[in-house]
C-alpha positions as a Markdown table, in Angstrom:
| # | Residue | x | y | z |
|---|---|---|---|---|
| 1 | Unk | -1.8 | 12.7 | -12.1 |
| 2 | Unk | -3.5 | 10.2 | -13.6 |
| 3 | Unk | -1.2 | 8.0 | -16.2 |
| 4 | Unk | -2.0 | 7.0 | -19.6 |
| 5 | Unk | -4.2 | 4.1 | -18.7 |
| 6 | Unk | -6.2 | 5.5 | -16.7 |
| 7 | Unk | -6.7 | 8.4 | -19.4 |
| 8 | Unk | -7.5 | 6.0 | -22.0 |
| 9 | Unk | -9.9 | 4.0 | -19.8 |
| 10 | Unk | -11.7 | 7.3 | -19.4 |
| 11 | Unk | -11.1 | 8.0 | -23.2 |
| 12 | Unk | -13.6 | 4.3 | -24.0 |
| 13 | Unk | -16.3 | 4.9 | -21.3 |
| 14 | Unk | -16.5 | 8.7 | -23.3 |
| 15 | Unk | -16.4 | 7.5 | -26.3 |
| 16 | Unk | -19.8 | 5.6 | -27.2 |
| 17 | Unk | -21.8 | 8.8 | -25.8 |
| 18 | Unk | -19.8 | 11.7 | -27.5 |
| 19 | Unk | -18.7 | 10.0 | -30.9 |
| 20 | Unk | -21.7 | 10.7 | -33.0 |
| 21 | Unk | -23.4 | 12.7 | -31.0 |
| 22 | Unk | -24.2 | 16.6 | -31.7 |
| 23 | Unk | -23.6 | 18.8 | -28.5 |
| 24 | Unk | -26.7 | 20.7 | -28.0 |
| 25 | Unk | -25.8 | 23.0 | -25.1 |
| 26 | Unk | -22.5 | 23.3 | -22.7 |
| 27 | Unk | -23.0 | 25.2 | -19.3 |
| 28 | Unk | -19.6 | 26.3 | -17.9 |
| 29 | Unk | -20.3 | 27.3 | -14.5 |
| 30 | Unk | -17.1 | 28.9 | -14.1 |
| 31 | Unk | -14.6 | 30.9 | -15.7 |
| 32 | Unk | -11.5 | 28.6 | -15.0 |
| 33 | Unk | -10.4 | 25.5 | -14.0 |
| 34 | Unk | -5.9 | 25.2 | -14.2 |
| 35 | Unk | -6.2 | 27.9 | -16.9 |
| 36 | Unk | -8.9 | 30.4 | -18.2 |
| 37 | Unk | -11.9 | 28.3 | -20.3 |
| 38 | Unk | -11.8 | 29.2 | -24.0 |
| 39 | Unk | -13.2 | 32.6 | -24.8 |
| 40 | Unk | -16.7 | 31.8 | -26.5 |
| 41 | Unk | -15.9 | 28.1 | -25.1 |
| 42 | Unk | -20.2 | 26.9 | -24.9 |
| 43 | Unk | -20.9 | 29.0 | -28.1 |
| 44 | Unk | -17.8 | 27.8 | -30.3 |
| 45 | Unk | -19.5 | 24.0 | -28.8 |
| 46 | Unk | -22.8 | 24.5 | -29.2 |
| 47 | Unk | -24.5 | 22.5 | -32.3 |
| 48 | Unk | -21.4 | 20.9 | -33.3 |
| 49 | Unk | -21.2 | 17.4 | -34.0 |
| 50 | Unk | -18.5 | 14.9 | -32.4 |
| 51 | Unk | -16.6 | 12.5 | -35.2 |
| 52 | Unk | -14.1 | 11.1 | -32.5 |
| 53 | Unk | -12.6 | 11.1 | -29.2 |
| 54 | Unk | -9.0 | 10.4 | -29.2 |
| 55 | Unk | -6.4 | 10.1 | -26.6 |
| 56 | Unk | -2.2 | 11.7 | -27.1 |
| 57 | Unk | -0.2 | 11.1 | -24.3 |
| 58 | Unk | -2.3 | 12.0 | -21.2 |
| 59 | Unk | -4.9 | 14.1 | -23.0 |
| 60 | Unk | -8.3 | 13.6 | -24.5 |
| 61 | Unk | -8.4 | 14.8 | -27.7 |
| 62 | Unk | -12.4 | 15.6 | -29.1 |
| 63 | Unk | -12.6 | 16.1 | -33.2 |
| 64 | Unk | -15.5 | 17.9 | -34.1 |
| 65 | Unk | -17.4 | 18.3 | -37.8 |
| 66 | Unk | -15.6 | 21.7 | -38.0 |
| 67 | Unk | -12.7 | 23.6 | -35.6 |
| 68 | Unk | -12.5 | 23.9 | -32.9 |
| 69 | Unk | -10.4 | 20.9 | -31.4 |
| 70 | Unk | -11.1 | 20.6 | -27.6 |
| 71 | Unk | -8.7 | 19.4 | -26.0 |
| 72 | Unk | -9.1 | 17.8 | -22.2 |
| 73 | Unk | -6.6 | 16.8 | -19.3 |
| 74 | Unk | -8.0 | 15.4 | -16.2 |
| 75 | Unk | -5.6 | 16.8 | -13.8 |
| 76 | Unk | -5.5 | 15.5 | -10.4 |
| 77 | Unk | -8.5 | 14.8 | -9.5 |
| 78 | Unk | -11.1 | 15.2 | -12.8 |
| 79 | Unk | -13.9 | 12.8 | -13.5 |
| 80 | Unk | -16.8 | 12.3 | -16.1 |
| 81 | Unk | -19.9 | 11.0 | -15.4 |
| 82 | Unk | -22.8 | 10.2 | -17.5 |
| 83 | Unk | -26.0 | 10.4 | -17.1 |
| 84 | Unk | -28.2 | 8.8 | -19.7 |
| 85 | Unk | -32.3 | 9.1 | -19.8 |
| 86 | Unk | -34.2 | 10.7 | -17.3 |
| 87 | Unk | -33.0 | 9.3 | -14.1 |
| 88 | Unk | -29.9 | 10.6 | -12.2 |
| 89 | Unk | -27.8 | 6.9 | -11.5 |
| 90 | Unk | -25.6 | 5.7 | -13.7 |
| 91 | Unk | -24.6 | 2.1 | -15.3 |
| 92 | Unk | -21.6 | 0.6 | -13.3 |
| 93 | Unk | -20.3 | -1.4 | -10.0 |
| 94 | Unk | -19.7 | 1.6 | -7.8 |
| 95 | Unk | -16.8 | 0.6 | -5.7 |
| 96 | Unk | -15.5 | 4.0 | -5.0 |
| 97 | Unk | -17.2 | 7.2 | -4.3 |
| 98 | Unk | -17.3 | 10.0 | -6.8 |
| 99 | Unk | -17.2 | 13.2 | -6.6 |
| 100 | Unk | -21.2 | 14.5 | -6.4 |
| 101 | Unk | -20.6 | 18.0 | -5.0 |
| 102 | Unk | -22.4 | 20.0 | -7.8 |
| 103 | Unk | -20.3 | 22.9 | -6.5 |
| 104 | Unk | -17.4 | 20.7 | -8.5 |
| 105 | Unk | -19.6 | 20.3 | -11.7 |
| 106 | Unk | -17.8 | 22.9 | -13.7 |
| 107 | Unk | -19.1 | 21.7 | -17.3 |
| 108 | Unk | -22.1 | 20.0 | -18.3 |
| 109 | Unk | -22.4 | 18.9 | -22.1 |
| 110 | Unk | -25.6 | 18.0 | -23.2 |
| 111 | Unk | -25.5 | 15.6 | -26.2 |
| 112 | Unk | -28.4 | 14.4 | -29.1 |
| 113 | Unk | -26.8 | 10.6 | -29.4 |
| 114 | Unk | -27.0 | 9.1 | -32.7 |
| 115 | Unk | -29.7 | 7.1 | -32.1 |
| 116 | Unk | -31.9 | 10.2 | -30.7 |
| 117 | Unk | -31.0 | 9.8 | -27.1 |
| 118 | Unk | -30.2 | 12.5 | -24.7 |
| 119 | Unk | -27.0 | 12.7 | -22.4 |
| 120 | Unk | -25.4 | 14.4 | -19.9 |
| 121 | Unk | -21.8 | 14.2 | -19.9 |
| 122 | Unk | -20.6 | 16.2 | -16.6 |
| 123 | Unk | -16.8 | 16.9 | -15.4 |
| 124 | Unk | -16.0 | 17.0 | -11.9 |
| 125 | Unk | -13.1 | 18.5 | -10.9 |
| 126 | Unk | -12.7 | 19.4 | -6.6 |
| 127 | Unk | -8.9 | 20.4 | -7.2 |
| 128 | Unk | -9.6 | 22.6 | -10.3 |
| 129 | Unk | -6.1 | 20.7 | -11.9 |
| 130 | Unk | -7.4 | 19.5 | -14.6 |
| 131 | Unk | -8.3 | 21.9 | -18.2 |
| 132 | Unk | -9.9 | 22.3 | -21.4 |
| 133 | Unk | -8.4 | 23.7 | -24.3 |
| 134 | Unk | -8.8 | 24.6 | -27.9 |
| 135 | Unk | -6.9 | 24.5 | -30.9 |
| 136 | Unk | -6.9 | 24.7 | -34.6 |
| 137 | Unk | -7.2 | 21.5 | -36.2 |
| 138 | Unk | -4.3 | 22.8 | -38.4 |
| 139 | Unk | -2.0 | 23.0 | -36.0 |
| 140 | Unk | -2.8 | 20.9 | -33.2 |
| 141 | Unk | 0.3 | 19.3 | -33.1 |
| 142 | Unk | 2.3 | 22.3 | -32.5 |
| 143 | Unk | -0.5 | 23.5 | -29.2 |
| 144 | Unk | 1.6 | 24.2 | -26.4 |
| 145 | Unk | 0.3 | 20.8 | -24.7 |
| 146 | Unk | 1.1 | 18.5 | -27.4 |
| 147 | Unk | 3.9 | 19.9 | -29.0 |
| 148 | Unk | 7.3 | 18.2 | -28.9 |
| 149 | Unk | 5.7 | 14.6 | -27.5 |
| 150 | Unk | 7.5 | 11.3 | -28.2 |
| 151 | Unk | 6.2 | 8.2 | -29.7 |
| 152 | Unk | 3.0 | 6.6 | -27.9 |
| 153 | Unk | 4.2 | 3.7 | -25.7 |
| 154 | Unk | 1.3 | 1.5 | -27.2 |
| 155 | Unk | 1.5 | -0.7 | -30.3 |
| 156 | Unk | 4.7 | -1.9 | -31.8 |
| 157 | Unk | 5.9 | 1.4 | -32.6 |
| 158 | Unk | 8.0 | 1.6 | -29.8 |
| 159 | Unk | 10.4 | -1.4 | -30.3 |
| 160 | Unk | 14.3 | -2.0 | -29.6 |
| 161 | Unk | 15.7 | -0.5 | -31.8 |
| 162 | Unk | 13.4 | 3.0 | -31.7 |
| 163 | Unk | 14.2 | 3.1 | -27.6 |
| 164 | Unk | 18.0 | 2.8 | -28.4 |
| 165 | Unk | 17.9 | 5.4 | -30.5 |
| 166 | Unk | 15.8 | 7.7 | -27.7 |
| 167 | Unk | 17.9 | 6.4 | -25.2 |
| 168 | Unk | 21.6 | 6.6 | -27.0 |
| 169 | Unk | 24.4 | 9.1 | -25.5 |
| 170 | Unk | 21.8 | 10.1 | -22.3 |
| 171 | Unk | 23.7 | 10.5 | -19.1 |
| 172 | Unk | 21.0 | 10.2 | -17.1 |
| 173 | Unk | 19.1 | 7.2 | -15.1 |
| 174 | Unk | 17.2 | 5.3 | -17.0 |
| 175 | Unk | 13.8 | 6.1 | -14.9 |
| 176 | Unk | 14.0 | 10.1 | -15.3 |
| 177 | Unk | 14.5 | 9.3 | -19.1 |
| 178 | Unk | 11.7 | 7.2 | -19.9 |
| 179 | Unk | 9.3 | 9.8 | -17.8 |
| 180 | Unk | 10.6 | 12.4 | -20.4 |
| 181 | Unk | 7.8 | 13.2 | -22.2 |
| 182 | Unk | 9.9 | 14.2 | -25.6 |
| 183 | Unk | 11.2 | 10.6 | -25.5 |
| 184 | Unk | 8.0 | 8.5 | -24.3 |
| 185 | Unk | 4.5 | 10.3 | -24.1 |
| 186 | Unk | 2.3 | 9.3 | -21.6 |
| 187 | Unk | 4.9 | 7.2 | -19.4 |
| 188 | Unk | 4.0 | 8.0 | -15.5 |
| 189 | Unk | 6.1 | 7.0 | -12.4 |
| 190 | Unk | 3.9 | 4.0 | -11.4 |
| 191 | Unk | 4.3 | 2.5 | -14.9 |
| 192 | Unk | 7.8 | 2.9 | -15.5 |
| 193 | Unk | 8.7 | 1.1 | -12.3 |
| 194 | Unk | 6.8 | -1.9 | -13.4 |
| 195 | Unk | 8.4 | -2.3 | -16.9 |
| 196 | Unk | 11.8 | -1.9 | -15.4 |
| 197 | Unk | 11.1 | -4.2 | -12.7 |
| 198 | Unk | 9.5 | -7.0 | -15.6 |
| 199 | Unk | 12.8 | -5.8 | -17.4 |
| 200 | Unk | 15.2 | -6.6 | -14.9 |
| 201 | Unk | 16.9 | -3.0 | -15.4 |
| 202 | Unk | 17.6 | -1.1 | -12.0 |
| 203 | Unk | 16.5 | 2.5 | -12.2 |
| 204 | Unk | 19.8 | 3.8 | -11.5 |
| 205 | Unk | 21.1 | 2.4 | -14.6 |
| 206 | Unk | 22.2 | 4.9 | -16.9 |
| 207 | Unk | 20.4 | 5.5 | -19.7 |
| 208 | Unk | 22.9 | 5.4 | -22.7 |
| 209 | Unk | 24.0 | 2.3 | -21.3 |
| 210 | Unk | 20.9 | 0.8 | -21.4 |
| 211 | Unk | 20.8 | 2.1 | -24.7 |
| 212 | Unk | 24.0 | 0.3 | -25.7 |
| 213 | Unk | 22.8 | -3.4 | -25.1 |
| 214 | Unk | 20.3 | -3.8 | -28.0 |
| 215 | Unk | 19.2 | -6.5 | -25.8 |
| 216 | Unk | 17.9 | -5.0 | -22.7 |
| 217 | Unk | 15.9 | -2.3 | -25.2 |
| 218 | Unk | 14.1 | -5.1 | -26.8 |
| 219 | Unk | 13.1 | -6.7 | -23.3 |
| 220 | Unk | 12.5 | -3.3 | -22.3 |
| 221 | Unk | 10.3 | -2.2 | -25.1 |
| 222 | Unk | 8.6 | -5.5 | -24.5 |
| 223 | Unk | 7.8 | -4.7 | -21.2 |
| 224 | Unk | 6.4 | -1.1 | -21.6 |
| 225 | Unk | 4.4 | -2.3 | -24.3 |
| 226 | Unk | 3.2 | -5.0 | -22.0 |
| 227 | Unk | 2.5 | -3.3 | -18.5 |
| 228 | Unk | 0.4 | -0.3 | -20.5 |
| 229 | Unk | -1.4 | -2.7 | -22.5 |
| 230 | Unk | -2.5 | -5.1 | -19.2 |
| 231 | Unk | -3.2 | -1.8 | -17.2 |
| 232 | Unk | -5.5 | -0.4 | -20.2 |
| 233 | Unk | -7.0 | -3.8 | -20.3 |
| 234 | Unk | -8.0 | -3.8 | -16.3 |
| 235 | Unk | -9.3 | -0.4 | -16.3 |
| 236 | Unk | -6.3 | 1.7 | -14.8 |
| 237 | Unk | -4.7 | 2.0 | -11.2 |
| 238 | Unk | -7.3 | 3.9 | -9.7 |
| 239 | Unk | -5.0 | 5.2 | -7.4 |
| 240 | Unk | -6.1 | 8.0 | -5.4 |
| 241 | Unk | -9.0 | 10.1 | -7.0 |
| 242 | Unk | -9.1 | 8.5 | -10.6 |
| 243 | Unk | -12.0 | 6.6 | -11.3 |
| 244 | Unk | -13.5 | 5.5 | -14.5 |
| 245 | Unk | -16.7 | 6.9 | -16.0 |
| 246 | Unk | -18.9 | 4.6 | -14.8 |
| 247 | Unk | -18.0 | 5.2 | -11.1 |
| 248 | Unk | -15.8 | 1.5 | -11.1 |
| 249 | Unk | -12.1 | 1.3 | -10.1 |
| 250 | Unk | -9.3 | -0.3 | -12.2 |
| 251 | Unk | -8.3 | -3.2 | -10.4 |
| 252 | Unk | -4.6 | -2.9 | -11.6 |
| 253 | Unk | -3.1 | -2.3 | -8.8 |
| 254 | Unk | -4.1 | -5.2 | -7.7 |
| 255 | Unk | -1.3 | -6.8 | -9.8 |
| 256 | Unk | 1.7 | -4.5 | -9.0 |
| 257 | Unk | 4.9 | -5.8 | -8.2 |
| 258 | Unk | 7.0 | -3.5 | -7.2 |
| 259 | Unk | 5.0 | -0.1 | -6.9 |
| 260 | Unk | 4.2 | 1.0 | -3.4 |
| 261 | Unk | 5.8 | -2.5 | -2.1 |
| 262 | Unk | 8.5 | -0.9 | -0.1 |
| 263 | Unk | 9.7 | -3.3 | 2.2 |
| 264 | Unk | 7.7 | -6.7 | 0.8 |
| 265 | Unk | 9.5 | -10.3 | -0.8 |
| 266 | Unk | 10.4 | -9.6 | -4.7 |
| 267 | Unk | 7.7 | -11.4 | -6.6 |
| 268 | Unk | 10.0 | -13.0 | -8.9 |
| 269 | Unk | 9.9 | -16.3 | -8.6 |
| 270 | Unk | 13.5 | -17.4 | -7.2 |
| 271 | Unk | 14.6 | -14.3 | -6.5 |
| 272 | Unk | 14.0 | -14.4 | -2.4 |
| 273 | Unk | 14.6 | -10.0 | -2.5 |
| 274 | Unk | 12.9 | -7.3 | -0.9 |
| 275 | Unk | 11.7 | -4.4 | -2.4 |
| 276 | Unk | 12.8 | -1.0 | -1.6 |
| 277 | Unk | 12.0 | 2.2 | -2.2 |
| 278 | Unk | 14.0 | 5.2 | -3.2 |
| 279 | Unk | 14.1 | 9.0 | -4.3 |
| 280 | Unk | 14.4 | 9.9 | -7.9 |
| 281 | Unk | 14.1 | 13.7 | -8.8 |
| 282 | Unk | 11.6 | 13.6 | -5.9 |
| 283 | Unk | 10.0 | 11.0 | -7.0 |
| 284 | Unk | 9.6 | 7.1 | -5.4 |
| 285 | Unk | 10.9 | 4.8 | -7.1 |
| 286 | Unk | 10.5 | 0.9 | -6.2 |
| 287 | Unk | 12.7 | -1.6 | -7.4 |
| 288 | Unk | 14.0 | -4.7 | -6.4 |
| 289 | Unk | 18.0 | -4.6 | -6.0 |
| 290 | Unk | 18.4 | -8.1 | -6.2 |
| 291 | Unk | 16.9 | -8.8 | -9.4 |
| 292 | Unk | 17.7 | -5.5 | -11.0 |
| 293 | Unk | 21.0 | -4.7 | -9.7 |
């Protein structure tokens, strides 16, 4: 699944074409993607204007001038592409191939920009993972996708003290609690290994434990904070089939330094260890023992 940077990388190349923009037609061109499209879901669209596209956790979040709320996850493999003008190509470096199949174009918005223009904002989706939902604007934070998420791990929300408190009196390791989403929303695997690497905190480490040296939660804070911010910043990991909407890859991984290293020196400087890789509630984790014993 795609992790929050990527999400919100996707959430900025969306949001200069749909923010201000009235949606003059939607075709759905099937019934479903993960769950069963809205009932009504081009009609309740059609002729509404967009005031913003937001981002909680992993999901795009569209306000429109009156309810509906749609909300949008990518899933697995779910891209935008836009197509501005009359002509088919789009702005962008295309390092990485798309998705052009039309038989994966399952909706097609067609937008009035501000300015007049006319778009076509299409979603691609080959493993049908991905979704779009409504709710109520009234009680979109109690929708079954949203409900019950911690704090955002962007900003200075999430400091020291606020991830002692979500860590305090857990038994479990340190990894599987900062990828509950109740504690930390939008926290993926990939992400998580690289704060507690920059941390210096092995993933086997308990969680309340962690919790109990206010120092380690500030570093640790830091570090989150950090590695989302710098992988927002370079456009994702563009791991697999994410891409941005412009067709471009993040070039994040490019700075990793422990994820999918299994086996290669510790990037720390001084530390002269390896990184391994291990299993964490089926899930690889990487991690350097000597510098995060």
């Amino acid at each position: 699944m795609p992790e929050l940077p990527e999400v919100e990388t996707v959430r900025r190349g969306l949001q200069p074409v749909f923010e201000g923009a009235r949606i003059i037609e939607v075709e759905q061109r099937r019934p479903n993607l993960r769950y069963p499209f809205p009932v009504d879901f081009a009609a309740r669209l059609r002729g509404r204007a967009v005031v913003s596209l937001g981002r909680r956790a992993k999901y795009l979040v569209m306000h429109l001038d009156a309810d509906p709320v749609l909300i949008c996850h990518l899933g697995m493999s779910g891209s935008f592409r836009i197509h501005s003008g009359e002509g088919e190509s789009l702005p962008g470096d295309f390092h990485y191939a798309r998705s052009k199949d039309e038989a994966h174009d399952h909706a097609v918005f067609h937008l009035e920009g501000a300015d007049g223009g006319r778009h076509r904002v299409v979603f691609n989706d080959p493993r049908r993972f991905g979704f779009m939902l409504f709710a109520e604007t009234a009680a979109l934070d109690a929708h079954p996708s949203l409900a019950g998420l911690g704090v955002e791990p962007t900003g200075n929300a999430l400091d020291g003290k606020l991830l002692s408190g979500l860590l305090s009196g857990r038994k479990t390791p340190i990894k599987a609690a900062l990828l509950d989403q109740r504690l930390i929303a939008g926290l993926g695997n990939i992400y998580v290994c690289e704060a507690l690497w920059r941390a210096r905190i092995s993933p086997l480490a308990q969680a309340g434990a962690v919790a109990a040296d206010p120092v380690a939660c500030a570093v640790l804070a830091q570090a989150i904070r950090e590695v989302i911010a710098e992988a927002i910043e370079a456009g994702g990991s563009s791991l697999r089939d994410h891409i941005r909407t412009d067709g471009s890859l993040g070039y994040f991984q490019h700075s990793f330094s422990v994820y999918d290293r299994e086996g290669e020196p510790c990037l720390r400087p001084g530390c002269g260890g390896t990184v391994a890789r291990i299993v964490q509630s089926g899930r690889s984790t990487f991690y350097c023992p000597s510098c995060q014993p």
